[in-house]
Coordinates of C-alpha atoms in Angstrom, one line a residue:
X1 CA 112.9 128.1 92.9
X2 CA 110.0 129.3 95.1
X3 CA 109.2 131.4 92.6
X4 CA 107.7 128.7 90.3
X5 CA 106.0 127.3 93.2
X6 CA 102.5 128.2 92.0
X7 CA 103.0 127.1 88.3
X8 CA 104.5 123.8 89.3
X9 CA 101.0 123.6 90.9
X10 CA 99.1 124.3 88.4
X11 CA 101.1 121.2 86.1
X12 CA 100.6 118.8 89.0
X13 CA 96.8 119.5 89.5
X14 CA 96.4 119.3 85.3
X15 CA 98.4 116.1 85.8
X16 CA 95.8 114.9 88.1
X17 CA 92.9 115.8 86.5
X18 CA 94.3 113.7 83.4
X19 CA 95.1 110.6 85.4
X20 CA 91.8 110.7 86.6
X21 CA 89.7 110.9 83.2
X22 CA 92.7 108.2 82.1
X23 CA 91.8 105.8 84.5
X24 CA 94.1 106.2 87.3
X25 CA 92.7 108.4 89.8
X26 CA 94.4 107.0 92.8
X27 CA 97.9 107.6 92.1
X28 CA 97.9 111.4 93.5
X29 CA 94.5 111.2 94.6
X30 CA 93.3 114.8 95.0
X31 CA 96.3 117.0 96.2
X32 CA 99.5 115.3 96.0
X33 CA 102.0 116.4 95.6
X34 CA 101.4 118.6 98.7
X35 CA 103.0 122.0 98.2
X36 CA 104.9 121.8 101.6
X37 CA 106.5 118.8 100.1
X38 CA 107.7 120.9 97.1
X39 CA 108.6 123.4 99.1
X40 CA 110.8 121.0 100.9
X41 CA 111.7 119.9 97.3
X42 CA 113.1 123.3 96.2
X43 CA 114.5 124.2 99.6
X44 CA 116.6 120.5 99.2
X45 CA 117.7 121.1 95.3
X46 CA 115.9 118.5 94.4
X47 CA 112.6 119.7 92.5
X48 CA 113.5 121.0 89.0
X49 CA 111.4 122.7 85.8
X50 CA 111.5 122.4 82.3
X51 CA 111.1 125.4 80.6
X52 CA 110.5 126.2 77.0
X53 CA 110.4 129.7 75.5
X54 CA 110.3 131.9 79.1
X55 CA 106.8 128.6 80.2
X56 CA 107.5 126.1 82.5
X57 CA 106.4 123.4 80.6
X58 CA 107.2 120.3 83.4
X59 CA 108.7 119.6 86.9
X60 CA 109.9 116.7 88.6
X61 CA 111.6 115.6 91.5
X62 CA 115.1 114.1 91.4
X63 CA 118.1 112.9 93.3
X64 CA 121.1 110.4 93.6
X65 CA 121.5 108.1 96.5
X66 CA 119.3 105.5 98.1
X67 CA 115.5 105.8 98.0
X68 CA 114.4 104.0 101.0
X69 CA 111.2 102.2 99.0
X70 CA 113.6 100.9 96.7
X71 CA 115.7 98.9 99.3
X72 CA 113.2 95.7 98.9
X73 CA 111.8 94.7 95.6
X74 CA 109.7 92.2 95.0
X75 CA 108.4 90.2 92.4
X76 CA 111.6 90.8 90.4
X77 CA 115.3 92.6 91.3
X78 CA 117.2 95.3 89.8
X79 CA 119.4 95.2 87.0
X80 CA 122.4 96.1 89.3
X81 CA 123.3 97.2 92.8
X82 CA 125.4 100.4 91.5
X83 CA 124.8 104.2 92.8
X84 CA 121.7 105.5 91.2
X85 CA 119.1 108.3 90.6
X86 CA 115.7 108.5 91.1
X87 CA 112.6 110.4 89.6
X88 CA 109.7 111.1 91.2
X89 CA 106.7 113.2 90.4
X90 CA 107.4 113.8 86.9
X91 CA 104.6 115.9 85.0
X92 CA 104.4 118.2 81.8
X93 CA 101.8 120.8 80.6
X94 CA 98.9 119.8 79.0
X95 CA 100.1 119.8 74.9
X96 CA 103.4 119.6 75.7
X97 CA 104.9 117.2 73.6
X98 CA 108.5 115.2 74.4
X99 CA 108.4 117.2 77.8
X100 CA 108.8 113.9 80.0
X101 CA 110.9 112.6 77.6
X102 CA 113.3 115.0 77.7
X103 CA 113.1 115.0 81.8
X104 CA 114.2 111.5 81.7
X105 CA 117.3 111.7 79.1
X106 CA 118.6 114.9 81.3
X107 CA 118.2 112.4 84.3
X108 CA 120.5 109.9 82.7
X109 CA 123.1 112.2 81.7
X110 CA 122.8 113.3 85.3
X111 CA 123.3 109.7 86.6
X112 CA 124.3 106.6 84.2
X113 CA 121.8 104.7 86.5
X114 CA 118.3 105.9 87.3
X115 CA 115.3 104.3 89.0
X116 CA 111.7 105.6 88.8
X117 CA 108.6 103.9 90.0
X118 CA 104.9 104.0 88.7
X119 CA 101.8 103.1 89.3
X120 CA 99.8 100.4 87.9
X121 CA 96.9 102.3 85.9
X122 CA 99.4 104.8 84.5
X123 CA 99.9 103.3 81.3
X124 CA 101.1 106.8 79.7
X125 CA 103.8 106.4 81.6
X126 CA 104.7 102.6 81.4
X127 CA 104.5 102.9 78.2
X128 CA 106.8 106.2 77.8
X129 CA 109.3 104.4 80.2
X130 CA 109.5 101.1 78.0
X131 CA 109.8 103.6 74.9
X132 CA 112.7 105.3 76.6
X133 CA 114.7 101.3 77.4
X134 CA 113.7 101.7 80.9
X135 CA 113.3 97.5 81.7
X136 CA 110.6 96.7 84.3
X137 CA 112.3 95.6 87.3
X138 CA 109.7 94.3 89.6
X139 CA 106.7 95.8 92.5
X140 CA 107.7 98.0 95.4
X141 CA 105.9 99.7 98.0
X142 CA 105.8 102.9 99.5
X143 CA 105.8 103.9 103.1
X144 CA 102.0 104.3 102.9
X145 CA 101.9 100.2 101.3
X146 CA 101.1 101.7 98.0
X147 CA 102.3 99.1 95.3
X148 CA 104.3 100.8 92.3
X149 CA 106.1 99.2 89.1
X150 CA 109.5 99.7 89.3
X151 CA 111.4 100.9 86.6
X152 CA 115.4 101.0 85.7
X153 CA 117.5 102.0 83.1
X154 CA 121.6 101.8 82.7
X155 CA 123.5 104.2 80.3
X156 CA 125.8 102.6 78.5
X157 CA 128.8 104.1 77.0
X158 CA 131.3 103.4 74.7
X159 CA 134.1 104.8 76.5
X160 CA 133.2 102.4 79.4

């Protein structure tokens, strides 16, 4: 809600910070996300927060439907042309352990087929997708010509 505006901030400017002294500094440069763009977020049910004992301890953006950056991609093709979700902006508290982790599991109970893109330097989180069997799918773009890694994973059931 708007009410966790200002903490979901505060994650995404630690998140930033981190990239930065980890060798990624231009993924969300200096102040993305915007906060009109989470506010636009939260207004559209689409920005959510993890929350462990009364602390917001992550927030990221997802949806289903189609993500227009992931219409054309290059270098490579998804694993299927089925209905999907999408994450995007995915952070956690500094400390906070399994935070992402988690984020991605609800996502894929939320949607047996989820996308997520990342950037090139972020190599915490190629390596926490590959951990979690999301398969490297090939290089898209985004509006701006940015180049991200795309990411997809498929939940498979038993029951079909």
């Amino acid at each position: 809600t708007i009410s966790d505006l200002e903490e979901m901030l505060k994650l995404y400017a630690q998140a930033r910070d981190f990239m930065k002294r980890n060798g990624n500094p231009a993924q969300w440069g200096n102040n993305y996300p915007e906060k009109a763009l989470l506010e636009e977020d939260i207004k559209n049910k689409n920005s959510y927060v993890c929350v462990d004992e009364g602390e917001i301890t992550g927030t990221f953006f997802y949806t289903e439907g189609i993500e227009p950056t992931y219409i054309r991609i290059y270098e490579g093709k998804w694993l299927n042309d089925e209905p999907y979700g999408f994450v995007h902006r995915i952070t956690s508290g500094i400390g906070k352990r399994g935070v992402a982790s988690f984020c991605l599991d609800w996502c894929l109970e939320k949607s047996r087929n989820v996308r997520i893109d990342t950037h090139r330097n972020n190599i915490p989180m190629r390596n926490l997708l590959r951990k979690k069997g999301y398969l490297q799918c090939g290089i898209i773009y985004l509006e701006n010509g940015d180049e991200r890694i795309a990411f997809q994973k498929k939940r498979v059931s038993i029951y079909g």
